[in-house]
mmCIF file of C-alpha atoms in Angstrom:
data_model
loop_
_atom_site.group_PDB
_atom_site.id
_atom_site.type_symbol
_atom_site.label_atom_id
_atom_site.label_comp_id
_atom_site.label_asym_id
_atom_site.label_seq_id
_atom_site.Cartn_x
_atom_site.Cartn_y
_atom_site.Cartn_z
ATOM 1 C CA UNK A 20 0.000 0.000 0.000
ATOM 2 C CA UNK A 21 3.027 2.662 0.733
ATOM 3 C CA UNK A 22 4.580 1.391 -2.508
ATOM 4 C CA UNK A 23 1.422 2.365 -4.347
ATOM 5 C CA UNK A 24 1.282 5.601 -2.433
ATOM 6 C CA UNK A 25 5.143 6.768 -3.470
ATOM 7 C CA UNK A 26 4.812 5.760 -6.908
ATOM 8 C CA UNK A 27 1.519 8.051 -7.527
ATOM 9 C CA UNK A 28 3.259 10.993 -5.765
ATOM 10 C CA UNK A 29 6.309 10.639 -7.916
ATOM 11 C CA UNK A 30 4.196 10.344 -11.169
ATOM 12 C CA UNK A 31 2.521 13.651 -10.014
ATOM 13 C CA UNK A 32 5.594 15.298 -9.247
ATOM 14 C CA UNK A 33 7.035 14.248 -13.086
ATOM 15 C CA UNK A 34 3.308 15.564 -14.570
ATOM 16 C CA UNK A 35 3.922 18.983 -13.319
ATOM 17 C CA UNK A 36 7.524 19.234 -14.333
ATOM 18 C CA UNK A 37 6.673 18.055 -17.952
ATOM 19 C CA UNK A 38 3.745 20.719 -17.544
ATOM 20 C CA UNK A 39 6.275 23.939 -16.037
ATOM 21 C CA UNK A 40 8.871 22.845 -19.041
ATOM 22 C CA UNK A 41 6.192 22.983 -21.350
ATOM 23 C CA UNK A 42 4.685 26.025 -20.357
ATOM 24 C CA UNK A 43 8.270 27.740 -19.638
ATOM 25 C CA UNK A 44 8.955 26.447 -23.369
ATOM 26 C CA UNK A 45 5.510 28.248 -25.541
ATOM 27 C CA UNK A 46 6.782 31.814 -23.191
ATOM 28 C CA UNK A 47 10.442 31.696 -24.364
ATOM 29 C CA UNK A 48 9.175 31.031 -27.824
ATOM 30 C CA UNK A 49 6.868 33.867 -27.510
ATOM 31 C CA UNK A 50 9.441 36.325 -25.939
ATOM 32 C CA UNK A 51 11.359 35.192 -29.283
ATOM 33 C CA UNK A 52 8.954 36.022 -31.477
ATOM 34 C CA UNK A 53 8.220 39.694 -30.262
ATOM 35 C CA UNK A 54 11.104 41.755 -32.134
ATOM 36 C CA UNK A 55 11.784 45.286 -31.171
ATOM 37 C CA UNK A 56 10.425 48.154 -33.719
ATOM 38 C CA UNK A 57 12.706 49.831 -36.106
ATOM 39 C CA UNK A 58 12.019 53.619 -35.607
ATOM 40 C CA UNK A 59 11.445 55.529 -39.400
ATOM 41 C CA UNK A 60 10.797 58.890 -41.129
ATOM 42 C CA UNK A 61 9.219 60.228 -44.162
ATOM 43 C CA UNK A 62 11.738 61.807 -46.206
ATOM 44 C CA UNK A 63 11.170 65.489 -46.978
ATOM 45 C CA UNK A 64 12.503 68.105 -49.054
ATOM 46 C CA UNK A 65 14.238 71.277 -46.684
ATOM 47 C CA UNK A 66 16.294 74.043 -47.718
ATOM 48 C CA UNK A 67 19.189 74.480 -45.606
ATOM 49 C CA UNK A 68 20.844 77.355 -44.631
ATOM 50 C CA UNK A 69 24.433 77.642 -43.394
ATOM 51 C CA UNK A 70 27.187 80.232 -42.352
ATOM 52 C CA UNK A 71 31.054 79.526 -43.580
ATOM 53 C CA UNK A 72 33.359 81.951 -42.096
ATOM 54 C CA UNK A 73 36.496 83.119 -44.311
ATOM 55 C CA UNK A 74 39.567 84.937 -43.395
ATOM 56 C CA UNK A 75 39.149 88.336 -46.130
ATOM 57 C CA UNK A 76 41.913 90.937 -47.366
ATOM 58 C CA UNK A 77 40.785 95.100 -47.181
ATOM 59 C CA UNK A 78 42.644 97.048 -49.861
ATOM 60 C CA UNK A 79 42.155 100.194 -51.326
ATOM 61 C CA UNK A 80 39.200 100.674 -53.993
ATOM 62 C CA UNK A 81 42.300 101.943 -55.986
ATOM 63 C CA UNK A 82 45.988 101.862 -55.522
ATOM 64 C CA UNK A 83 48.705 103.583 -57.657
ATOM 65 C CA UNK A 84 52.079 103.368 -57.759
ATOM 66 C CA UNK A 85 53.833 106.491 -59.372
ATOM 67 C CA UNK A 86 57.257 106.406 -61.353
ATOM 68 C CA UNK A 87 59.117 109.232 -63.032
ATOM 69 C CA UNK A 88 59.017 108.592 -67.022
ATOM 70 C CA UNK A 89 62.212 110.118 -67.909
ATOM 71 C CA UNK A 90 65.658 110.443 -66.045
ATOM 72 C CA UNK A 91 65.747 113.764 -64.150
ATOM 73 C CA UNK A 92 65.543 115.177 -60.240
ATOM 74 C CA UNK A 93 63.635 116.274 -57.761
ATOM 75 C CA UNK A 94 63.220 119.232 -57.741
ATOM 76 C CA UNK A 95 59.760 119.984 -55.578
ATOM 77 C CA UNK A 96 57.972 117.352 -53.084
ATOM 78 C CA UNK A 97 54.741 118.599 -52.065
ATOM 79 C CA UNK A 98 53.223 115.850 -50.335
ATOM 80 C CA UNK A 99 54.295 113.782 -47.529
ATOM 81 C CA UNK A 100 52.842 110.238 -45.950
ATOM 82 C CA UNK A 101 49.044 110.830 -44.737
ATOM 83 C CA UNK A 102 48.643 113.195 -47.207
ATOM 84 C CA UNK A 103 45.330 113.455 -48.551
ATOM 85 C CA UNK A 104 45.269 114.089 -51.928
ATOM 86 C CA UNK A 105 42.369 115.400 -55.186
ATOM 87 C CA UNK A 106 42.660 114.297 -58.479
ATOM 88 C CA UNK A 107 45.068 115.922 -60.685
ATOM 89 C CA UNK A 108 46.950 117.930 -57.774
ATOM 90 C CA UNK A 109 50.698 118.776 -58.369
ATOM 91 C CA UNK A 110 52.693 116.133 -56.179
ATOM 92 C CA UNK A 111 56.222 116.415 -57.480
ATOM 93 C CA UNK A 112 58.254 118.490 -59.178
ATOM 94 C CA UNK A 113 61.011 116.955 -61.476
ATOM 95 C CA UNK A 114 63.665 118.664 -63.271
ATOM 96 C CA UNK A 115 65.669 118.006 -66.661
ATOM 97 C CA UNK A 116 67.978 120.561 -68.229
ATOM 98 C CA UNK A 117 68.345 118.732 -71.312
ATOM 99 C CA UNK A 118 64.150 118.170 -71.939
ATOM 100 C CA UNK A 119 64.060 121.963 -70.992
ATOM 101 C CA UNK A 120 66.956 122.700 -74.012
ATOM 102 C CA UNK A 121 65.316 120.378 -76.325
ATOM 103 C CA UNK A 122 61.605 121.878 -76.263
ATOM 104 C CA UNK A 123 63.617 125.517 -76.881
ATOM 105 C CA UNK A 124 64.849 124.159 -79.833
ATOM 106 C CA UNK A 125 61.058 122.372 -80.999
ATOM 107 C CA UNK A 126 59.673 125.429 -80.163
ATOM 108 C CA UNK A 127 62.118 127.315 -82.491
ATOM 109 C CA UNK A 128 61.979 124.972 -85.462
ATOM 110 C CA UNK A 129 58.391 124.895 -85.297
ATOM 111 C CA UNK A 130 58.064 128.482 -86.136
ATOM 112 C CA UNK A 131 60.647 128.537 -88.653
ATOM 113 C CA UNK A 132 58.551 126.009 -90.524
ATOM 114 C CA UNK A 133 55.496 128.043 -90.093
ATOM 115 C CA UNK A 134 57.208 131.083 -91.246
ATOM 116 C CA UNK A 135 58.506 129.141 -94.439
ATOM 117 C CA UNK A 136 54.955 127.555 -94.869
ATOM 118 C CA UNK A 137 53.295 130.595 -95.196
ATOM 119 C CA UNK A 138 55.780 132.329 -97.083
ATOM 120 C CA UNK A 139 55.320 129.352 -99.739
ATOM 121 C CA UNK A 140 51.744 129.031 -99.689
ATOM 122 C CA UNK A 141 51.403 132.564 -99.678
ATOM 123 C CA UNK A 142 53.854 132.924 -103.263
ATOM 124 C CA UNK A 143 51.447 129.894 -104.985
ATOM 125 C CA UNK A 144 48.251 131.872 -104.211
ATOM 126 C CA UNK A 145 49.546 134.899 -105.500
ATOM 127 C CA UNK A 146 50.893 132.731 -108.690
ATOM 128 C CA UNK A 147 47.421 131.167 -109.163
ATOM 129 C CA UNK A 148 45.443 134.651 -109.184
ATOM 130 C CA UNK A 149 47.598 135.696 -111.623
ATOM 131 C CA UNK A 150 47.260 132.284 -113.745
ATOM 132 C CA UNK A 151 43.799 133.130 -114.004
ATOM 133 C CA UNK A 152 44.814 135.671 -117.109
ATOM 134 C CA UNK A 153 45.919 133.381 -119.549
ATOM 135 C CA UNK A 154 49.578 133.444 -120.786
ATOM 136 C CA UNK A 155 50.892 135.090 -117.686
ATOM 137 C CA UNK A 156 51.991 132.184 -115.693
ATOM 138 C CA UNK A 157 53.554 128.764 -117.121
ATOM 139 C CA UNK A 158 51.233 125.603 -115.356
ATOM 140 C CA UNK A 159 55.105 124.339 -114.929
ATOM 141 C CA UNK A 160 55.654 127.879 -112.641
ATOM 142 C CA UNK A 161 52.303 126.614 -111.021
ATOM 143 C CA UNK A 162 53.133 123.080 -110.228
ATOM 144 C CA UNK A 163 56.461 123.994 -108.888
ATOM 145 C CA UNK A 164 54.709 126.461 -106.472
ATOM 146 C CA UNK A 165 52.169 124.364 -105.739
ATOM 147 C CA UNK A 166 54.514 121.334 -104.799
ATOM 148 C CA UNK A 167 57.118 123.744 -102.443
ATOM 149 C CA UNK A 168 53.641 124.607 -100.501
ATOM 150 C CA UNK A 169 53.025 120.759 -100.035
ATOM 151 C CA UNK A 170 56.736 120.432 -98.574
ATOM 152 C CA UNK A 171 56.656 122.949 -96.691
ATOM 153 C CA UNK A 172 53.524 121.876 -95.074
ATOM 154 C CA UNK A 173 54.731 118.419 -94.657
ATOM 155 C CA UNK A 174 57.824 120.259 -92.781
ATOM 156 C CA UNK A 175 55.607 122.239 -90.753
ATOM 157 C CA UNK A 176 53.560 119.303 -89.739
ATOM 158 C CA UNK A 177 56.177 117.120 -88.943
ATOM 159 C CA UNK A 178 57.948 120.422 -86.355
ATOM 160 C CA UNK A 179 54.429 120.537 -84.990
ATOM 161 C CA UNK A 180 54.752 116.369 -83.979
ATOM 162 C CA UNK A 181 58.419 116.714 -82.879
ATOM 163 C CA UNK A 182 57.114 119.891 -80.333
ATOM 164 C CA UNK A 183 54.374 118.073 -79.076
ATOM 165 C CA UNK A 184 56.528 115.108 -78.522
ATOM 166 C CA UNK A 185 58.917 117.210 -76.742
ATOM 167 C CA UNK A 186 55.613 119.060 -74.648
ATOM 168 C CA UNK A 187 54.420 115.779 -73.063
ATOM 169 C CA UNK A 188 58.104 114.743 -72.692
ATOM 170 C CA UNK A 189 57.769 117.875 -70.601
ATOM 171 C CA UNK A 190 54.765 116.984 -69.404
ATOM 172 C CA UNK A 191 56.221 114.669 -67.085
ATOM 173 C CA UNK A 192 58.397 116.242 -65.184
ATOM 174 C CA UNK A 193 55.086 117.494 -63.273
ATOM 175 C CA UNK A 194 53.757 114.145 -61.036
ATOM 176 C CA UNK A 195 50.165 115.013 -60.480
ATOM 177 C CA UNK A 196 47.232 112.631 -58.558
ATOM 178 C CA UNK A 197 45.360 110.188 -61.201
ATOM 179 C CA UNK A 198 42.311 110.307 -58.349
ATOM 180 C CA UNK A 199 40.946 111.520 -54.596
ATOM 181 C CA UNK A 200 43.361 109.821 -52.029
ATOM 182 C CA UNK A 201 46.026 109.403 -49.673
ATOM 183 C CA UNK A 202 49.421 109.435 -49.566
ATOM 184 C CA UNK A 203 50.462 105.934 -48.227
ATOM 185 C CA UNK A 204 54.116 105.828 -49.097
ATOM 186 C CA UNK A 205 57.114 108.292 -49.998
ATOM 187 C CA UNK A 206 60.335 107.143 -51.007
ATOM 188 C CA UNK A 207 62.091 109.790 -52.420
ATOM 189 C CA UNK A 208 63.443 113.170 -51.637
ATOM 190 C CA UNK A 209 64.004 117.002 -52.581
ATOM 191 C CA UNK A 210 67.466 116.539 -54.877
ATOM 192 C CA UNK A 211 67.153 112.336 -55.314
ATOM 193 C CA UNK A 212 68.013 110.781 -58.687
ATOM 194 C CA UNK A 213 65.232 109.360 -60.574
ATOM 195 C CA UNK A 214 64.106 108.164 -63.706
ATOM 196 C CA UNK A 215 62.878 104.924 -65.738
ATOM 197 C CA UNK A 216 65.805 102.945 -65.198
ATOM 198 C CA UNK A 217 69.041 102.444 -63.000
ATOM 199 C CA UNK A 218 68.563 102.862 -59.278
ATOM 200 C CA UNK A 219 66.485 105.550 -59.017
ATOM 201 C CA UNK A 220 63.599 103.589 -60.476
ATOM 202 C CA UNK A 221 63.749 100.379 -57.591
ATOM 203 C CA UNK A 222 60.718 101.709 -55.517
ATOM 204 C CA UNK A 223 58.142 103.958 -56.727
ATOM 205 C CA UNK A 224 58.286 107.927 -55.845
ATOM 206 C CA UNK A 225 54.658 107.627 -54.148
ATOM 207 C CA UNK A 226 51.925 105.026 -53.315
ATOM 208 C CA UNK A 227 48.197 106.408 -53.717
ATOM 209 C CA UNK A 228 45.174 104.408 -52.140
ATOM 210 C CA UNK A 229 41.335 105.764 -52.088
ATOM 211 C CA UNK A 230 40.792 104.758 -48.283
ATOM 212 C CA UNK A 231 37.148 106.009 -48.776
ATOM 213 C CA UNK A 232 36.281 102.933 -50.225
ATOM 214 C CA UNK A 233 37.686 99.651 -50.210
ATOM 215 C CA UNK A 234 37.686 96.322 -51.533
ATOM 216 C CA UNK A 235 36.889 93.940 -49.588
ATOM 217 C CA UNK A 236 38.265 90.339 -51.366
ATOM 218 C CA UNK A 237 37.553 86.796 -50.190
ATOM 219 C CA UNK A 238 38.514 83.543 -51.682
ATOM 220 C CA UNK A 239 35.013 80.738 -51.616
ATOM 221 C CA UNK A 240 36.489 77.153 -51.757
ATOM 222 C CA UNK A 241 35.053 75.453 -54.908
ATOM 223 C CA UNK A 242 32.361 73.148 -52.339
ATOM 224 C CA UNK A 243 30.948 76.648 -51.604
ATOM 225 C CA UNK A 244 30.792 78.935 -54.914
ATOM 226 C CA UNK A 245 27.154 77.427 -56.274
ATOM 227 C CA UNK A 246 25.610 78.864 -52.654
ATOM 228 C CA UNK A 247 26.883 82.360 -53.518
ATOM 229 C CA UNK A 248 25.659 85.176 -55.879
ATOM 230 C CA UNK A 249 25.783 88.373 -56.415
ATOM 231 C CA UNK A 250 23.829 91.234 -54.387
ATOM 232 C CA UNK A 251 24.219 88.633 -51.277
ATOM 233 C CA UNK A 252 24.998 90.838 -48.134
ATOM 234 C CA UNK A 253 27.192 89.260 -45.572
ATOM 235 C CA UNK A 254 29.073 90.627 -42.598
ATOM 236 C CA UNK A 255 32.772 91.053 -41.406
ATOM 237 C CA UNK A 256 34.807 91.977 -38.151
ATOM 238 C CA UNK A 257 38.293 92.973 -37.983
ATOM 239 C CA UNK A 258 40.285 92.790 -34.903
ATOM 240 C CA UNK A 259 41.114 96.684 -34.228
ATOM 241 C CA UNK A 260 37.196 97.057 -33.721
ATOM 242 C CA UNK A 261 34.359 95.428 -31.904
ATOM 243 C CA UNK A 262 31.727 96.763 -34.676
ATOM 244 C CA UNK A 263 30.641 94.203 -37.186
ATOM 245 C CA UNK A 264 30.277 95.722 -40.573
ATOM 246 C CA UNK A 265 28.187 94.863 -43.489
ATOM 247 C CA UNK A 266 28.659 94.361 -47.418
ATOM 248 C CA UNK A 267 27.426 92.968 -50.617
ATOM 249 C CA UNK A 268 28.989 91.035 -53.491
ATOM 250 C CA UNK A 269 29.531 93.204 -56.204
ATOM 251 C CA UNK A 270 32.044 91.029 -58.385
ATOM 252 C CA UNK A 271 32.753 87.138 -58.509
ATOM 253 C CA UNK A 272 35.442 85.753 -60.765
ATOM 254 C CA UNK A 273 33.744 83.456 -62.424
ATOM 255 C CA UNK A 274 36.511 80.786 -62.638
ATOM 256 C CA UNK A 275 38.284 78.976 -59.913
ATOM 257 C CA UNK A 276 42.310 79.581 -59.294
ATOM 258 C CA UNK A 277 43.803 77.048 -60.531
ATOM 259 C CA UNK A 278 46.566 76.812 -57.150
ATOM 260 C CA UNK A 279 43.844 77.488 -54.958
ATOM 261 C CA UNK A 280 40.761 75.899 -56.522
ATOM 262 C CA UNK A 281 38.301 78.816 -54.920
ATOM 263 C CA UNK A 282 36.796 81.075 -56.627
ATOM 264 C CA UNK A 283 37.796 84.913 -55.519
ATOM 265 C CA UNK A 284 35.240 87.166 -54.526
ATOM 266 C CA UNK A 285 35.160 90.669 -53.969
ATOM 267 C CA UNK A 286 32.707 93.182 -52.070
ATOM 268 C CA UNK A 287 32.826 97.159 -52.550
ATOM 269 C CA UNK A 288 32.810 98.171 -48.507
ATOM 270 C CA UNK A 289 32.266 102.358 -47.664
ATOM 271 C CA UNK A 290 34.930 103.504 -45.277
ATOM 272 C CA UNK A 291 34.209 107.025 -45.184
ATOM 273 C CA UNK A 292 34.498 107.080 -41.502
ATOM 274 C CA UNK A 293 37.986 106.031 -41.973
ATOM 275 C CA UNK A 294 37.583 102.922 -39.016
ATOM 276 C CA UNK A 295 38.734 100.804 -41.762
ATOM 277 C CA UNK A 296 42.533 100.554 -43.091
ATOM 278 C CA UNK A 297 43.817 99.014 -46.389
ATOM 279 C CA UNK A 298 45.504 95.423 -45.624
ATOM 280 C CA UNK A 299 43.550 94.816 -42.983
ATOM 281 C CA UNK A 300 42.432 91.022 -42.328
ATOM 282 C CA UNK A 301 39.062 90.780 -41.862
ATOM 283 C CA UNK A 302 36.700 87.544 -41.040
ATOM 284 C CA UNK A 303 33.599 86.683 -43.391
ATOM 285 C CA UNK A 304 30.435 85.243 -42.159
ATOM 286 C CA UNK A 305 29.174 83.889 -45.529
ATOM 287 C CA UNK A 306 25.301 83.101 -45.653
ATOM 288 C CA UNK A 307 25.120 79.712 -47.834
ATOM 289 C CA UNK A 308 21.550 79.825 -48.688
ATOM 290 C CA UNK A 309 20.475 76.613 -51.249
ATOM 291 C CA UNK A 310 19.176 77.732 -54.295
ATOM 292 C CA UNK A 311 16.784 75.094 -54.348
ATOM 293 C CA UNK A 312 14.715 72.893 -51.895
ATOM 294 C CA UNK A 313 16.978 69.254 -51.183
ATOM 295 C CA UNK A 314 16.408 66.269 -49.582
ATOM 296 C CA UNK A 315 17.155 66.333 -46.022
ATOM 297 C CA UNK A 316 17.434 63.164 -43.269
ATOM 298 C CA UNK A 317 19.545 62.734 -39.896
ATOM 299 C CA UNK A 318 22.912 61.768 -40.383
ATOM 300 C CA UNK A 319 21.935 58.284 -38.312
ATOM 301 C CA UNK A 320 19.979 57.593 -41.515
ATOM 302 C CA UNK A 321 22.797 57.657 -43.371
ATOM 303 C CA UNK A 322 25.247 54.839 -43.578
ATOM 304 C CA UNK A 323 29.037 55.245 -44.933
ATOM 305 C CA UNK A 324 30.593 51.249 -45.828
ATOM 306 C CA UNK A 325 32.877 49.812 -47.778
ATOM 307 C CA UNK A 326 30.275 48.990 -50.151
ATOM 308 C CA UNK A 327 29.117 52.806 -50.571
ATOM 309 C CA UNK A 328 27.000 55.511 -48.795
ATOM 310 C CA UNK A 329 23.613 55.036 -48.948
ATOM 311 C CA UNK A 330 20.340 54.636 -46.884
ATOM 312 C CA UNK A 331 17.925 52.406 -46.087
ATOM 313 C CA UNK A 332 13.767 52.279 -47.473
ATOM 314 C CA UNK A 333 11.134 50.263 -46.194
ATOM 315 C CA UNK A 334 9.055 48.843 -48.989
ATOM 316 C CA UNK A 335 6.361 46.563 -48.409
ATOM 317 C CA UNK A 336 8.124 45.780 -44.531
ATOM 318 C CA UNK A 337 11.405 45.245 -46.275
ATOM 319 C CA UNK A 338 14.901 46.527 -46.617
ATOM 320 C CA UNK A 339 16.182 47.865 -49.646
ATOM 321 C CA UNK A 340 19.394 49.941 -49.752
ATOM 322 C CA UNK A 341 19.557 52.847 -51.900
ATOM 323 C CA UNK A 342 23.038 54.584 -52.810
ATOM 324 C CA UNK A 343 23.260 58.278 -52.092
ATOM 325 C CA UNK A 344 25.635 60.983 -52.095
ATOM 326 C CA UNK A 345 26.296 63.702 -49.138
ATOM 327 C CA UNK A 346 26.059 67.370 -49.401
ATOM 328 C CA UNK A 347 26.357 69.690 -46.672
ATOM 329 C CA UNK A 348 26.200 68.549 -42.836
ATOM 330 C CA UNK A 349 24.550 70.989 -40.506
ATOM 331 C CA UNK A 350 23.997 70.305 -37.154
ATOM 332 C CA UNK A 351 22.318 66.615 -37.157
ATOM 333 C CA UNK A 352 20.709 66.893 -40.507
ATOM 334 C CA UNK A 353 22.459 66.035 -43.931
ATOM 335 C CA UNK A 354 21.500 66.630 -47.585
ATOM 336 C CA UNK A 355 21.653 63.727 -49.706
ATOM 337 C CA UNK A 356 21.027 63.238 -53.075
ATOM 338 C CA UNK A 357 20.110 59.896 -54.942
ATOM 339 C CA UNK A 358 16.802 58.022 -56.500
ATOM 340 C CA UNK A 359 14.858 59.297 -53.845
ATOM 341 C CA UNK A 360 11.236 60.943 -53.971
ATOM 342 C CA UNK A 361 9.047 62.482 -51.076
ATOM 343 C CA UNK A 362 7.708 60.605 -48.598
ATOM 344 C CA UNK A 363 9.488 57.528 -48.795
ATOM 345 C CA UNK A 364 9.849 55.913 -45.312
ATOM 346 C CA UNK A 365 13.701 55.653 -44.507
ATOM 347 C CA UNK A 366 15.386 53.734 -41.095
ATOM 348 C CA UNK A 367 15.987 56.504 -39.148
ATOM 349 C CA UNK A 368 18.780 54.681 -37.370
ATOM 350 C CA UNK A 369 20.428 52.677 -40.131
ATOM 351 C CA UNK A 370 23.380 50.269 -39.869
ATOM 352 C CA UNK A 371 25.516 47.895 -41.913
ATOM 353 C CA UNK A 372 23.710 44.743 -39.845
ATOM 354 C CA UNK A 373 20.307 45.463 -41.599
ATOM 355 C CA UNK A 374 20.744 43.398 -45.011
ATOM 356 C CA UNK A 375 18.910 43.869 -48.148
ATOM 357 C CA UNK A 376 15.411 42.130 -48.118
ATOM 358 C CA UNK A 377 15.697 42.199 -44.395
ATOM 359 C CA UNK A 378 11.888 41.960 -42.651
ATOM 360 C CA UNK A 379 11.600 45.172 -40.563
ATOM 361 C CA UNK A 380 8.980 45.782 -38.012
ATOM 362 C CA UNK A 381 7.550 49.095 -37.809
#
């Protein structure tokens, strides 16, 4: 009777094992079968805007070096560094014996030729009134009078070139402003030697800039030159002032350098309160506004392999890779460009693990 007893207790301890491993068995295949969700986005179109800051060069609006044309020496300086100078002002004085001798001697053969012109061209006039009654003057008296007019005129006009050659030679002993500026370098003095060639011609006698306005250049690497255009306003600081200062593109190359590979870029800045000094290096904040509306998603979207760059759409609860290529990064987002269209639902956190045809559960 005990015997029976034991065995029916140990039967019903087995049952309920088998039962518990059973049970325990259907939960850890149902724990299997509940996958975690993969998180997605539609894709939309965005236009992004960013801000690239540049080092910049000021320089004068315009900037003139001056040389003396012809060998000669100072003989007047009338300006001096800081100088602030109008167009066509008298700056220096030169001075040149032998220009001086030779426009004497223009000057004198000019009006001999004049005198010997009209003299000549007087004589055939009076020839050809008197021609006019017939048999009093020979057509071969005429002609002869007629052709020592023509010389003589060619004379003339020839003394009247070599004087006005010698005038401008003249000319340019007198060193006057080509426009409204200032003074920014002298090197030369009252007595120096100067002229086109030989020492005195190393360094120029004056340096002109218009500080009034300036030129304010910058050089756009070539990633960056599609998001700029002309009229775009942008601002710049320079370090000798806590002011920030605005300006607009006025010019753009239009071709990149070819050391460089940027394109140069140059806005017209008003400096009429003079807080703003040729040479200066100034820093750009360049507004890089897309021209037209681009595909946006988070850079976690976006997965960069060995086998490419691309993303990943969910079509009909699968995985299908689709190769892309980056364009600017700002802040978490990226552009990306590919054989995309709006609306399609991308993995928002994408990885190399998730395979093509992969189920995902959204």
């Amino acid at each position: 009777m005990k015997n029976k007893i034991l065995q029916a207790t140990m039967l019903f301890l087995v049952a309920i094992s088998l039962l518990s491993s059973c049970n325990s068995g259907k939960k850890e295949e149902a724990v299997a079968e509940i996958e975690p969700k993969t998180e997605t986005f539609l894709l939309q179109k965005e236009k992004l805007t960013t801000e690239l800051r540049m080092p910049a060069e000021l320089s004068g609006f315009q900037q003139v070096d001056l040389y003396a044309k012809v060998s000669s020496f100072v003989k007047l300086l009338k300006v001096d560094i800081g100088s602030k100078v109008t167009k066509g002002q008298l700056l220096i004085v030169l001075e040149a014996p032998e220009i001086s001798s030779q426009l004497a001697a223009a000057e004198s053969r000019l009006k001999s030729m004049e005198a010997i012109y009209n003299t000549s061209k007087s004589t055939y006039n009076r020839l050809y009134e008197t021609s006019k009654v017939e048999g009093t003057i020979s057509k071969n008296d005429l002609e002869m009078a007629n052709g020592k007019k023509n010389s003589d005129y060619a004379q003339y006009q020839a003394a009247v070139a070599s004087h006005k050659e010698v005038a401008i030679m003249r000319g340019y002993l007198e060193i006057r402003a080509p426009f409204n500026g200032i003074v920014t370098a002298r090197n030369v003095n009252l007595g120096a030697y100067v002229g086109p060639s030989g020492k005195g011609s190393d360094l120029p006698l004056l340096t002109i800039q218009e500080q009034t306005k300036l030129r304010l250049a910058v050089s756009i690497p070539e990633l960056y030159t599609g998001y700029l255009k002309q009229g775009d306003e942008m601002s710049f600081n320079v370090k000798s002032s806590p002011d920030t200062f605005k300006a607009k593109i006025q010019r753009m190359s239009g071709a990149l350098d070819l050391k460089l590979r940027s394109e140069r870029v140059e806005m017209d800045v008003n400096n009429t309160s003079g807080d703003l000094l040729p040479g200066m290096v100034a820093e750009v904040l360049l507004p890089l506004n897309a021209k037209d509306s681009t595909f946006v998603a988070p850079k976690t979207a976006v997965v960069s392999s060995a086998e490419g760059v691309y993303v990943i759409k969910v079509v009909n609860h699968k995985a299908t890779r689709i190769n892309v290529k980056k364009g600017r990064e700002i802040d978490d987002k990226i552009e990306i460009f590919g054989g995309l269209n709006a609306n399609d639902k991308l993995i928002k956190l994408a990885s190399e693990e998730i395979k093509e045809g992969d189920t995902v559960n959204e």
